[in-house]
Amino acid sequence: MNKQPEASQPLLTEEQMEQINFTLIEALHTNKQVYLTYYKNGHRITETGFIQFVDSLGNLFVFIDEVFELKNKMRLSELIDVRFV
């Protein structure tokens, strides 16, 4: 089995974090599908889904993935990028 080398979590600028937050809020209010790229266990993972809840102060959000339609609760600090599909 090929094992991907672990990558370190990229540090985002204040501007990048604000853009991610704005995109999450817009996706929540318009129910638009997004690509979420996040960092977990040394790997960058990209999933497609819908934002269901955002709590900026609590550093978390909930999204429903497109494949299994499962609710996933994640920390905002794990996000690397959010883009509309």
PDB file of N, CA, C and O in Angstrom:
ATOM      1  N   MET A   1       0.844  -1.177   0.000  1.00  0.00           N
ATOM      2  CA  MET A   1       0.000   0.000   0.000  1.00  0.00           C
ATOM      3  C   MET A   1       0.892   1.244   0.000  1.00  0.00           C
ATOM      4  O   MET A   1       1.809   1.348   0.787  1.00  0.00           O
ATOM      5  N   ASN A   2       0.607   2.166  -0.894  1.00  0.00           N
ATOM      6  CA  ASN A   2       1.361   3.422  -0.936  1.00  0.00           C
ATOM      7  C   ASN A   2       0.874   4.339   0.168  1.00  0.00           C
ATOM      8  O   ASN A   2      -0.307   4.605   0.283  1.00  0.00           O
ATOM      9  N   LYS A   3       1.797   4.824   0.945  1.00  0.00           N
ATOM     10  CA  LYS A   3       1.454   5.752   2.013  1.00  0.00           C
ATOM     11  C   LYS A   3       1.915   7.142   1.619  1.00  0.00           C
ATOM     12  O   LYS A   3       3.060   7.337   1.246  1.00  0.00           O
ATOM     13  N   GLN A   4       0.977   8.109   1.665  1.00  0.00           N
ATOM     14  CA  GLN A   4       1.326   9.484   1.321  1.00  0.00           C
ATOM     15  C   GLN A   4       2.163  10.080   2.438  1.00  0.00           C
ATOM     16  O   GLN A   4       1.893   9.846   3.615  1.00  0.00           O
ATOM     17  N   PRO A   5       3.186  10.845   2.080  1.00  0.00           N
ATOM     18  CA  PRO A   5       3.980  11.496   3.123  1.00  0.00           C
ATOM     19  C   PRO A   5       3.138  12.544   3.843  1.00  0.00           C
ATOM     20  O   PRO A   5       2.278  13.180   3.243  1.00  0.00           O
ATOM     21  N   GLU A   6       3.385  12.665   5.136  1.00  0.00           N
ATOM     22  CA  GLU A   6       2.635  13.647   5.912  1.00  0.00           C
ATOM     23  C   GLU A   6       3.099  15.057   5.571  1.00  0.00           C
ATOM     24  O   GLU A   6       4.275  15.298   5.373  1.00  0.00           O
ATOM     25  N   ALA A   7       2.134  15.957   5.497  1.00  0.00           N
ATOM     26  CA  ALA A   7       2.425  17.364   5.223  1.00  0.00           C
ATOM     27  C   ALA A   7       2.124  18.160   6.486  1.00  0.00           C
ATOM     28  O   ALA A   7       1.281  17.778   7.288  1.00  0.00           O
ATOM     29  N   SER A   8       2.828  19.256   6.660  1.00  0.00           N
ATOM     30  CA  SER A   8       2.536  20.102   7.811  1.00  0.00           C
ATOM     31  C   SER A   8       1.356  21.016   7.475  1.00  0.00           C
ATOM     32  O   SER A   8       1.122  21.336   6.320  1.00  0.00           O
ATOM     33  N   GLN A   9       0.618  21.405   8.489  1.00  0.00           N
ATOM     34  CA  GLN A   9      -0.543  22.256   8.271  1.00  0.00           C
ATOM     35  C   GLN A   9      -0.087  23.650   7.864  1.00  0.00           C
ATOM     36  O   GLN A   9       0.716  24.263   8.555  1.00  0.00           O
ATOM     37  N   PRO A  10      -0.591  24.135   6.724  1.00  0.00           N
ATOM     38  CA  PRO A  10      -0.189  25.474   6.287  1.00  0.00           C
ATOM     39  C   PRO A  10      -0.756  26.549   7.209  1.00  0.00           C
ATOM     40  O   PRO A  10      -1.847  26.398   7.742  1.00  0.00           O
ATOM     41  N   LEU A  11      -0.006  27.600   7.396  1.00  0.00           N
ATOM     42  CA  LEU A  11      -0.471  28.740   8.176  1.00  0.00           C
ATOM     43  C   LEU A  11      -1.180  29.706   7.239  1.00  0.00           C
ATOM     44  O   LEU A  11      -0.634  30.099   6.217  1.00  0.00           O
ATOM     45  N   LEU A  12      -2.392  30.071   7.593  1.00  0.00           N
ATOM     46  CA  LEU A  12      -3.181  30.978   6.762  1.00  0.00           C
ATOM     47  C   LEU A  12      -3.026  32.411   7.252  1.00  0.00           C
ATOM     48  O   LEU A  12      -2.894  32.662   8.447  1.00  0.00           O
ATOM     49  N   THR A  13      -3.089  33.332   6.293  1.00  0.00           N
ATOM     50  CA  THR A  13      -3.050  34.746   6.656  1.00  0.00           C
ATOM     51  C   THR A  13      -4.428  35.144   7.203  1.00  0.00           C
ATOM     52  O   THR A  13      -5.416  34.431   7.023  1.00  0.00           O
ATOM     53  N   GLU A  14      -4.486  36.291   7.844  1.00  0.00           N
ATOM     54  CA  GLU A  14      -5.751  36.816   8.354  1.00  0.00           C
ATOM     55  C   GLU A  14      -6.752  36.978   7.210  1.00  0.00           C
ATOM     56  O   GLU A  14      -7.932  36.670   7.348  1.00  0.00           O
ATOM     57  N   GLU A  15      -6.265  37.448   6.063  1.00  0.00           N
ATOM     58  CA  GLU A  15      -7.125  37.647   4.888  1.00  0.00           C
ATOM     59  C   GLU A  15      -7.691  36.312   4.396  1.00  0.00           C
ATOM     60  O   GLU A  15      -8.876  36.225   4.053  1.00  0.00           O
ATOM     61  N   GLN A  16      -6.872  35.272   4.363  1.00  0.00           N
ATOM     62  CA  GLN A  16      -7.341  33.954   3.923  1.00  0.00           C
ATOM     63  C   GLN A  16      -8.396  33.409   4.890  1.00  0.00           C
ATOM     64  O   GLN A  16      -9.403  32.845   4.448  1.00  0.00           O
ATOM     65  N   MET A  17      -8.183  33.596   6.183  1.00  0.00           N
ATOM     66  CA  MET A  17      -9.144  33.132   7.173  1.00  0.00           C
ATOM     67  C   MET A  17     -10.474  33.877   7.047  1.00  0.00           C
ATOM     68  O   MET A  17     -11.545  33.273   7.158  1.00  0.00           O
ATOM     69  N   GLU A  18     -10.417  35.174   6.796  1.00  0.00           N
ATOM     70  CA  GLU A  18     -11.633  35.963   6.597  1.00  0.00           C
ATOM     71  C   GLU A  18     -12.377  35.499   5.353  1.00  0.00           C
ATOM     72  O   GLU A  18     -13.604  35.387   5.369  1.00  0.00           O
ATOM     73  N   GLN A  19     -11.649  35.232   4.273  1.00  0.00           N
ATOM     74  CA  GLN A  19     -12.276  34.773   3.030  1.00  0.00           C
ATOM     75  C   GLN A  19     -12.968  33.423   3.240  1.00  0.00           C
ATOM     76  O   GLN A  19     -14.081  33.211   2.759  1.00  0.00           O
ATOM     77  N   ILE A  20     -12.322  32.527   3.968  1.00  0.00           N
ATOM     78  CA  ILE A  20     -12.929  31.229   4.268  1.00  0.00           C
ATOM     79  C   ILE A  20     -14.214  31.430   5.062  1.00  0.00           C
ATOM     80  O   ILE A  20     -15.245  30.828   4.762  1.00  0.00           O
ATOM     81  N   ASN A  21     -14.167  32.308   6.050  1.00  0.00           N
ATOM     82  CA  ASN A  21     -15.348  32.576   6.874  1.00  0.00           C
ATOM     83  C   ASN A  21     -16.493  33.154   6.042  1.00  0.00           C
ATOM     84  O   ASN A  21     -17.640  32.723   6.168  1.00  0.00           O
ATOM     85  N   PHE A  22     -16.189  34.119   5.176  1.00  0.00           N
ATOM     86  CA  PHE A  22     -17.222  34.701   4.306  1.00  0.00           C
ATOM     87  C   PHE A  22     -17.823  33.646   3.384  1.00  0.00           C
ATOM     88  O   PHE A  22     -19.040  33.606   3.181  1.00  0.00           O
ATOM     89  N   THR A  23     -16.991  32.786   2.827  1.00  0.00           N
ATOM     90  CA  THR A  23     -17.481  31.740   1.917  1.00  0.00           C
ATOM     91  C   THR A  23     -18.367  30.750   2.667  1.00  0.00           C
ATOM     92  O   THR A  23     -19.420  30.343   2.164  1.00  0.00           O
ATOM     93  N   LEU A  24     -17.968  30.380   3.885  1.00  0.00           N
ATOM     94  CA  LEU A  24     -18.786  29.474   4.689  1.00  0.00           C
ATOM     95  C   LEU A  24     -20.155  30.069   4.982  1.00  0.00           C
ATOM     96  O   LEU A  24     -21.181  29.394   4.848  1.00  0.00           O
ATOM     97  N   ILE A  25     -20.172  31.340   5.377  1.00  0.00           N
ATOM     98  CA  ILE A  25     -21.436  32.008   5.707  1.00  0.00           C
ATOM     99  C   ILE A  25     -22.325  32.114   4.471  1.00  0.00           C
ATOM    100  O   ILE A  25     -23.523  31.836   4.531  1.00  0.00           O
ATOM    101  N   GLU A  26     -21.736  32.483   3.328  1.00  0.00           N
ATOM    102  CA  GLU A  26     -22.529  32.568   2.100  1.00  0.00           C
ATOM    103  C   GLU A  26     -23.074  31.197   1.709  1.00  0.00           C
ATOM    104  O   GLU A  26     -24.233  31.075   1.323  1.00  0.00           O
ATOM    105  N   ALA A  27     -22.251  30.167   1.820  1.00  0.00           N
ATOM    106  CA  ALA A  27     -22.687  28.806   1.484  1.00  0.00           C
ATOM    107  C   ALA A  27     -23.814  28.352   2.413  1.00  0.00           C
ATOM    108  O   ALA A  27     -24.762  27.683   1.978  1.00  0.00           O
ATOM    109  N   LEU A  28     -23.720  28.738   3.672  1.00  0.00           N
ATOM    110  CA  LEU A  28     -24.768  28.396   4.637  1.00  0.00           C
ATOM    111  C   LEU A  28     -26.090  29.048   4.259  1.00  0.00           C
ATOM    112  O   LEU A  28     -27.136  28.393   4.226  1.00  0.00           O
ATOM    113  N   HIS A  29     -26.059  30.336   3.937  1.00  0.00           N
ATOM    114  CA  HIS A  29     -27.288  31.081   3.659  1.00  0.00           C
ATOM    115  C   HIS A  29     -27.880  30.812   2.283  1.00  0.00           C
ATOM    116  O   HIS A  29     -29.086  30.967   2.088  1.00  0.00           O
ATOM    117  N   THR A  30     -27.054  30.419   1.323  1.00  0.00           N
ATOM    118  CA  THR A  30     -27.550  30.175  -0.035  1.00  0.00           C
ATOM    119  C   THR A  30     -27.690  28.691  -0.347  1.00  0.00           C
ATOM    120  O   THR A  30     -28.189  28.334  -1.404  1.00  0.00           O
ATOM    121  N   ASN A  31     -27.240  27.836   0.579  1.00  0.00           N
ATOM    122  CA  ASN A  31     -27.262  26.382   0.398  1.00  0.00           C
ATOM    123  C   ASN A  31     -26.514  25.948  -0.868  1.00  0.00           C
ATOM    124  O   ASN A  31     -26.905  25.012  -1.550  1.00  0.00           O
ATOM    125  N   LYS A  32     -25.432  26.661  -1.174  1.00  0.00           N
ATOM    126  CA  LYS A  32     -24.585  26.296  -2.309  1.00  0.00           C
ATOM    127  C   LYS A  32     -23.591  25.230  -1.875  1.00  0.00           C
ATOM    128  O   LYS A  32     -23.087  25.241  -0.754  1.00  0.00           O
ATOM    129  N   GLN A  33     -23.290  24.326  -2.789  1.00  0.00           N
ATOM    130  CA  GLN A  33     -22.330  23.267  -2.525  1.00  0.00           C
ATOM    131  C   GLN A  33     -20.908  23.821  -2.568  1.00  0.00           C
ATOM    132  O   GLN A  33     -20.604  24.709  -3.364  1.00  0.00           O
ATOM    133  N   VAL A  34     -20.033  23.287  -1.693  1.00  0.00           N
ATOM    134  CA  VAL A  34     -18.660  23.763  -1.621  1.00  0.00           C
ATOM    135  C   VAL A  34     -17.670  22.598  -1.644  1.00  0.00           C
ATOM    136  O   VAL A  34     -18.007  21.468  -1.317  1.00  0.00           O
ATOM    137  N   TYR A  35     -16.442  22.933  -2.063  1.00  0.00           N
ATOM    138  CA  TYR A  35     -15.294  22.052  -1.876  1.00  0.00           C
ATOM    139  C   TYR A  35     -14.625  22.511  -0.592  1.00  0.00           C
ATOM    140  O   TYR A  35     -14.270  23.684  -0.468  1.00  0.00           O
ATOM    141  N   LEU A  36     -14.456  21.616   0.358  1.00  0.00           N
ATOM    142  CA  LEU A  36     -13.764  21.919   1.602  1.00  0.00           C
ATOM    143  C   LEU A  36     -12.414  21.221   1.582  1.00  0.00           C
ATOM    144  O   LEU A  36     -12.351  20.013   1.364  1.00  0.00           O
ATOM    145  N   THR A  37     -11.355  21.969   1.788  1.00  0.00           N
ATOM    146  CA  THR A  37     -10.036  21.365   1.936  1.00  0.00           C
ATOM    147  C   THR A  37      -9.604  21.614   3.361  1.00  0.00           C
ATOM    148  O   THR A  37      -9.590  22.748   3.824  1.00  0.00           O
ATOM    149  N   TYR A  38      -9.280  20.535   4.048  1.00  0.00           N
ATOM    150  CA  TYR A  38      -8.903  20.655   5.446  1.00  0.00           C
ATOM    151  C   TYR A  38      -7.701  19.764   5.760  1.00  0.00           C
ATOM    152  O   TYR A  38      -7.331  18.892   4.981  1.00  0.00           O
ATOM    153  N   TYR A  39      -7.127  20.022   6.905  1.00  0.00           N
ATOM    154  CA  TYR A  39      -5.934  19.320   7.347  1.00  0.00           C
ATOM    155  C   TYR A  39      -6.312  18.391   8.490  1.00  0.00           C
ATOM    156  O   TYR A  39      -6.929  18.811   9.465  1.00  0.00           O
ATOM    157  N   LYS A  40      -5.977  17.108   8.347  1.00  0.00           N
ATOM    158  CA  LYS A  40      -6.276  16.156   9.412  1.00  0.00           C
ATOM    159  C   LYS A  40      -5.232  15.050   9.424  1.00  0.00           C
ATOM    160  O   LYS A  40      -4.941  14.460   8.387  1.00  0.00           O
ATOM    161  N   ASN A  41      -4.667  14.802  10.577  1.00  0.00           N
ATOM    162  CA  ASN A  41      -3.685  13.725  10.760  1.00  0.00           C
ATOM    163  C   ASN A  41      -2.548  13.769   9.748  1.00  0.00           C
ATOM    164  O   ASN A  41      -2.149  12.740   9.196  1.00  0.00           O
ATOM    165  N   GLY A  42      -2.061  14.958   9.458  1.00  0.00           N
ATOM    166  CA  GLY A  42      -0.914  15.100   8.568  1.00  0.00           C
ATOM    167  C   GLY A  42      -1.238  15.070   7.091  1.00  0.00           C
ATOM    168  O   GLY A  42      -0.344  14.984   6.254  1.00  0.00           O
ATOM    169  N   HIS A  43      -2.515  15.127   6.730  1.00  0.00           N
ATOM    170  CA  HIS A  43      -2.904  15.054   5.323  1.00  0.00           C
ATOM    171  C   HIS A  43      -3.903  16.147   4.975  1.00  0.00           C
ATOM    172  O   HIS A  43      -4.716  16.550   5.801  1.00  0.00           O
ATOM    173  N   ARG A  44      -3.839  16.579   3.725  1.00  0.00           N
ATOM    174  CA  ARG A  44      -4.838  17.510   3.186  1.00  0.00           C
ATOM    175  C   ARG A  44      -5.940  16.680   2.547  1.00  0.00           C
ATOM    176  O   ARG A  44      -5.665  15.824   1.725  1.00  0.00           O
ATOM    177  N   ILE A  45      -7.172  16.970   2.929  1.00  0.00           N
ATOM    178  CA  ILE A  45      -8.316  16.215   2.427  1.00  0.00           C
ATOM    179  C   ILE A  45      -9.296  17.204   1.822  1.00  0.00           C
ATOM    180  O   ILE A  45      -9.567  18.251   2.397  1.00  0.00           O
ATOM    181  N   THR A  46      -9.833  16.858   0.653  1.00  0.00           N
ATOM    182  CA  THR A  46     -10.850  17.694   0.010  1.00  0.00           C
ATOM    183  C   THR A  46     -12.133  16.889  -0.126  1.00  0.00           C
ATOM    184  O   THR A  46     -12.115  15.756  -0.599  1.00  0.00           O
ATOM    185  N   GLU A  47     -13.229  17.484   0.320  1.00  0.00           N
ATOM    186  CA  GLU A  47     -14.540  16.860   0.228  1.00  0.00           C
ATOM    187  C   GLU A  47     -15.525  17.866  -0.341  1.00  0.00           C
ATOM    188  O   GLU A  47     -15.318  19.072  -0.260  1.00  0.00           O
ATOM    189  N   THR A  48     -16.605  17.350  -0.879  1.00  0.00           N
ATOM    190  CA  THR A  48     -17.674  18.183  -1.405  1.00  0.00           C
ATOM    191  C   THR A  48     -18.888  18.018  -0.509  1.00  0.00           C
ATOM    192  O   THR A  48     -19.212  16.906  -0.107  1.00  0.00           O
ATOM    193  N   GLY A  49     -19.536  19.137  -0.197  1.00  0.00           N
ATOM    194  CA  GLY A  49     -20.712  19.046   0.653  1.00  0.00           C
ATOM    195  C   GLY A  49     -21.412  20.372   0.834  1.00  0.00           C
ATOM    196  O   GLY A  49     -21.143  21.340   0.113  1.00  0.00           O
ATOM    197  N   PHE A  50     -22.315  20.398   1.793  1.00  0.00           N
ATOM    198  CA  PHE A  50     -23.118  21.576   2.100  1.00  0.00           C
ATOM    199  C   PHE A  50     -22.881  21.984   3.547  1.00  0.00           C
ATOM    200  O   PHE A  50     -22.805  21.134   4.430  1.00  0.00           O
ATOM    201  N   ILE A  51     -22.778  23.284   3.770  1.00  0.00           N
ATOM    202  CA  ILE A  51     -22.582  23.816   5.120  1.00  0.00           C
ATOM    203  C   ILE A  51     -23.937  23.864   5.820  1.00  0.00           C
ATOM    204  O   ILE A  51     -24.904  24.369   5.269  1.00  0.00           O
ATOM    205  N   GLN A  52     -23.984  23.334   7.035  1.00  0.00           N
ATOM    206  CA  GLN A  52     -25.235  23.327   7.784  1.00  0.00           C
ATOM    207  C   GLN A  52     -25.219  24.287   8.966  1.00  0.00           C
ATOM    208  O   GLN A  52     -26.253  24.801   9.382  1.00  0.00           O
ATOM    209  N   PHE A  53     -24.023  24.546   9.522  1.00  0.00           N
ATOM    210  CA  PHE A  53     -23.918  25.369  10.727  1.00  0.00           C
ATOM    211  C   PHE A  53     -22.507  25.939  10.812  1.00  0.00           C
ATOM    212  O   PHE A  53     -21.545  25.250  10.489  1.00  0.00           O
ATOM    213  N   VAL A  54     -22.401  27.205  11.225  1.00  0.00           N
ATOM    214  CA  VAL A  54     -21.093  27.835  11.429  1.00  0.00           C
ATOM    215  C   VAL A  54     -21.117  28.576  12.762  1.00  0.00           C
ATOM    216  O   VAL A  54     -22.032  29.348  13.026  1.00  0.00           O
ATOM    217  N   ASP A  55     -20.112  28.311  13.602  1.00  0.00           N
ATOM    218  CA  ASP A  55     -19.953  29.006  14.874  1.00  0.00           C
ATOM    219  C   ASP A  55     -18.522  29.544  14.921  1.00  0.00           C
ATOM    220  O   ASP A  55     -17.603  28.851  15.352  1.00  0.00           O
ATOM    221  N   SER A  56     -18.344  30.781  14.446  1.00  0.00           N
ATOM    222  CA  SER A  56     -17.008  31.377  14.390  1.00  0.00           C
ATOM    223  C   SER A  56     -16.389  31.526  15.771  1.00  0.00           C
ATOM    224  O   SER A  56     -15.195  31.296  15.953  1.00  0.00           O
ATOM    225  N   LEU A  57     -17.191  31.908  16.755  1.00  0.00           N
ATOM    226  CA  LEU A  57     -16.666  32.099  18.105  1.00  0.00           C
ATOM    227  C   LEU A  57     -16.277  30.768  18.741  1.00  0.00           C
ATOM    228  O   LEU A  57     -15.297  30.682  19.479  1.00  0.00           O
ATOM    229  N   GLY A  58     -17.023  29.721  18.439  1.00  0.00           N
ATOM    230  CA  GLY A  58     -16.735  28.410  18.992  1.00  0.00           C
ATOM    231  C   GLY A  58     -15.757  27.608  18.154  1.00  0.00           C
ATOM    232  O   GLY A  58     -15.442  26.472  18.484  1.00  0.00           O
ATOM    233  N   ASN A  59     -15.284  28.189  17.039  1.00  0.00           N
ATOM    234  CA  ASN A  59     -14.299  27.571  16.164  1.00  0.00           C
ATOM    235  C   ASN A  59     -14.781  26.235  15.598  1.00  0.00           C
ATOM    236  O   ASN A  59     -14.024  25.278  15.519  1.00  0.00           O
ATOM    237  N   LEU A  60     -16.065  26.156  15.213  1.00  0.00           N
ATOM    238  CA  LEU A  60     -16.521  24.917  14.600  1.00  0.00           C
ATOM    239  C   LEU A  60     -17.572  25.180  13.540  1.00  0.00           C
ATOM    240  O   LEU A  60     -18.167  26.244  13.470  1.00  0.00           O
ATOM    241  N   PHE A  61     -17.755  24.157  12.698  1.00  0.00           N
ATOM    242  CA  PHE A  61     -18.798  24.201  11.693  1.00  0.00           C
ATOM    243  C   PHE A  61     -19.250  22.777  11.423  1.00  0.00           C
ATOM    244  O   PHE A  61     -18.586  21.807  11.781  1.00  0.00           O
ATOM    245  N   VAL A  62     -20.424  22.662  10.814  1.00  0.00           N
ATOM    246  CA  VAL A  62     -20.978  21.357  10.468  1.00  0.00           C
ATOM    247  C   VAL A  62     -21.255  21.365   8.977  1.00  0.00           C
ATOM    248  O   VAL A  62     -21.844  22.309   8.448  1.00  0.00           O
ATOM    249  N   PHE A  63     -20.800  20.300   8.295  1.00  0.00           N
ATOM    250  CA  PHE A  63     -21.135  20.170   6.892  1.00  0.00           C
ATOM    251  C   PHE A  63     -21.650  18.765   6.618  1.00  0.00           C
ATOM    252  O   PHE A  63     -21.365  17.822   7.358  1.00  0.00           O
ATOM    253  N   ILE A  64     -22.451  18.641   5.566  1.00  0.00           N
ATOM    254  CA  ILE A  64     -23.000  17.359   5.151  1.00  0.00           C
ATOM    255  C   ILE A  64     -22.274  16.962   3.879  1.00  0.00           C
ATOM    256  O   ILE A  64     -22.342  17.671   2.874  1.00  0.00           O
ATOM    257  N   ASP A  65     -21.560  15.828   3.935  1.00  0.00           N
ATOM    258  CA  ASP A  65     -20.789  15.437   2.760  1.00  0.00           C
ATOM    259  C   ASP A  65     -21.702  14.894   1.672  1.00  0.00           C
ATOM    260  O   ASP A  65     -22.776  14.354   1.939  1.00  0.00           O
ATOM    261  N   GLU A  66     -21.263  15.082   0.433  1.00  0.00           N
ATOM    262  CA  GLU A  66     -22.062  14.727  -0.734  1.00  0.00           C
ATOM    263  C   GLU A  66     -22.193  13.215  -0.899  1.00  0.00           C
ATOM    264  O   GLU A  66     -23.239  12.717  -1.305  1.00  0.00           O
ATOM    265  N   VAL A  67     -21.169  12.463  -0.569  1.00  0.00           N
ATOM    266  CA  VAL A  67     -21.148  11.031  -0.844  1.00  0.00           C
ATOM    267  C   VAL A  67     -22.081  10.243   0.073  1.00  0.00           C
ATOM    268  O   VAL A  67     -22.951   9.514  -0.382  1.00  0.00           O
ATOM    269  N   PHE A  68     -21.897  10.385   1.379  1.00  0.00           N
ATOM    270  CA  PHE A  68     -22.676   9.585   2.326  1.00  0.00           C
ATOM    271  C   PHE A  68     -23.794  10.363   3.007  1.00  0.00           C
ATOM    272  O   PHE A  68     -24.553   9.801   3.781  1.00  0.00           O
ATOM    273  N   GLU A  69     -23.854  11.667   2.736  1.00  0.00           N
ATOM    274  CA  GLU A  69     -24.838  12.560   3.333  1.00  0.00           C
ATOM    275  C   GLU A  69     -24.793  12.491   4.865  1.00  0.00           C
ATOM    276  O   GLU A  69     -25.808  12.514   5.545  1.00  0.00           O
ATOM    277  N   LEU A  70     -23.575  12.398   5.399  1.00  0.00           N
ATOM    278  CA  LEU A  70     -23.372  12.369   6.838  1.00  0.00           C
ATOM    279  C   LEU A  70     -23.008  13.751   7.355  1.00  0.00           C
ATOM    280  O   LEU A  70     -22.335  14.514   6.678  1.00  0.00           O
ATOM    281  N   LYS A  71     -23.441  14.046   8.572  1.00  0.00           N
ATOM    282  CA  LYS A  71     -23.056  15.301   9.220  1.00  0.00           C
ATOM    283  C   LYS A  71     -21.644  15.155   9.771  1.00  0.00           C
ATOM    284  O   LYS A  71     -21.329  14.163  10.426  1.00  0.00           O
ATOM    285  N   ASN A  72     -20.813  16.124   9.485  1.00  0.00           N
ATOM    286  CA  ASN A  72     -19.439  16.138   9.975  1.00  0.00           C
ATOM    287  C   ASN A  72     -19.207  17.422  10.745  1.00  0.00           C
ATOM    288  O   ASN A  72     -19.383  18.506  10.205  1.00  0.00           O
ATOM    289  N   LYS A  73     -18.817  17.301  12.005  1.00  0.00           N
ATOM    290  CA  LYS A  73     -18.499  18.469  12.823  1.00  0.00           C
ATOM    291  C   LYS A  73     -16.984  18.644  12.784  1.00  0.00           C
ATOM    292  O   LYS A  73     -16.246  17.692  13.027  1.00  0.00           O
ATOM    293  N   MET A  74     -16.544  19.853  12.426  1.00  0.00           N
ATOM    294  CA  MET A  74     -15.113  20.105  12.308  1.00  0.00           C
ATOM    295  C   MET A  74     -14.754  21.445  12.931  1.00  0.00           C
ATOM    296  O   MET A  74     -15.594  22.320  13.077  1.00  0.00           O
ATOM    297  N   ARG A  75     -13.468  21.586  13.223  1.00  0.00           N
ATOM    298  CA  ARG A  75     -12.947  22.846  13.739  1.00  0.00           C
ATOM    299  C   ARG A  75     -12.602  23.754  12.562  1.00  0.00           C
ATOM    300  O   ARG A  75     -12.041  23.306  11.568  1.00  0.00           O
ATOM    301  N   LEU A  76     -12.927  25.027  12.681  1.00  0.00           N
ATOM    302  CA  LEU A  76     -12.583  25.997  11.638  1.00  0.00           C
ATOM    303  C   LEU A  76     -11.075  26.064  11.433  1.00  0.00           C
ATOM    304  O   LEU A  76     -10.603  26.286  10.313  1.00  0.00           O
ATOM    305  N   SER A  77     -10.318  25.840  12.491  1.00  0.00           N
ATOM    306  CA  SER A  77      -8.859  25.923  12.400  1.00  0.00           C
ATOM    307  C   SER A  77      -8.252  24.806  11.547  1.00  0.00           C
ATOM    308  O   SER A  77      -7.098  24.896  11.158  1.00  0.00           O
ATOM    309  N   GLU A  78      -9.021  23.760  11.233  1.00  0.00           N
ATOM    310  CA  GLU A  78      -8.531  22.677  10.375  1.00  0.00           C
ATOM    311  C   GLU A  78      -8.669  23.030   8.892  1.00  0.00           C
ATOM    312  O   GLU A  78      -8.055  22.390   8.051  1.00  0.00           O
ATOM    313  N   LEU A  79      -9.493  24.038   8.576  1.00  0.00           N
ATOM    314  CA  LEU A  79      -9.744  24.395   7.173  1.00  0.00           C
ATOM    315  C   LEU A  79      -8.521  25.041   6.528  1.00  0.00           C
ATOM    316  O   LEU A  79      -7.833  25.858   7.134  1.00  0.00           O
ATOM    317  N   ILE A  80      -8.306  24.664   5.282  1.00  0.00           N
ATOM    318  CA  ILE A  80      -7.233  25.265   4.473  1.00  0.00           C
ATOM    319  C   ILE A  80      -7.859  26.122   3.388  1.00  0.00           C
ATOM    320  O   ILE A  80      -7.378  27.191   3.065  1.00  0.00           O
ATOM    321  N   ASP A  81      -8.981  25.652   2.813  1.00  0.00           N
ATOM    322  CA  ASP A  81      -9.625  26.365   1.716  1.00  0.00           C
ATOM    323  C   ASP A  81     -11.072  25.946   1.600  1.00  0.00           C
ATOM    324  O   ASP A  81     -11.430  24.804   1.895  1.00  0.00           O
ATOM    325  N   VAL A  82     -11.921  26.877   1.161  1.00  0.00           N
ATOM    326  CA  VAL A  82     -13.331  26.614   0.867  1.00  0.00           C
ATOM    327  C   VAL A  82     -13.649  27.320  -0.439  1.00  0.00           C
ATOM    328  O   VAL A  82     -13.387  28.512  -0.572  1.00  0.00           O
ATOM    329  N   ARG A  83     -14.204  26.576  -1.397  1.00  0.00           N
ATOM    330  CA  ARG A  83     -14.574  27.142  -2.702  1.00  0.00           C
ATOM    331  C   ARG A  83     -15.918  26.612  -3.121  1.00  0.00           C
ATOM    332  O   ARG A  83     -16.258  25.474  -2.818  1.00  0.00           O
ATOM    333  N   PHE A  84     -16.647  27.434  -3.870  1.00  0.00           N
ATOM    334  CA  PHE A  84     -17.925  26.974  -4.403  1.00  0.00           C
ATOM    335  C   PHE A  84     -17.681  25.994  -5.551  1.00  0.00           C
ATOM    336  O   PHE A  84     -16.749  26.142  -6.312  1.00  0.00           O
ATOM    337  N   VAL A  85     -18.563  24.996  -5.625  1.00  0.00           N
ATOM    338  CA  VAL A  85     -18.456  23.986  -6.684  1.00  0.00           C
ATOM    339  C   VAL A  85     -18.802  24.605  -8.012  1.00  0.00           C
ATOM    340  O   VAL A  85     -19.639  25.444  -8.131  1.00  0.00           O
TER     341      VAL A  85
END
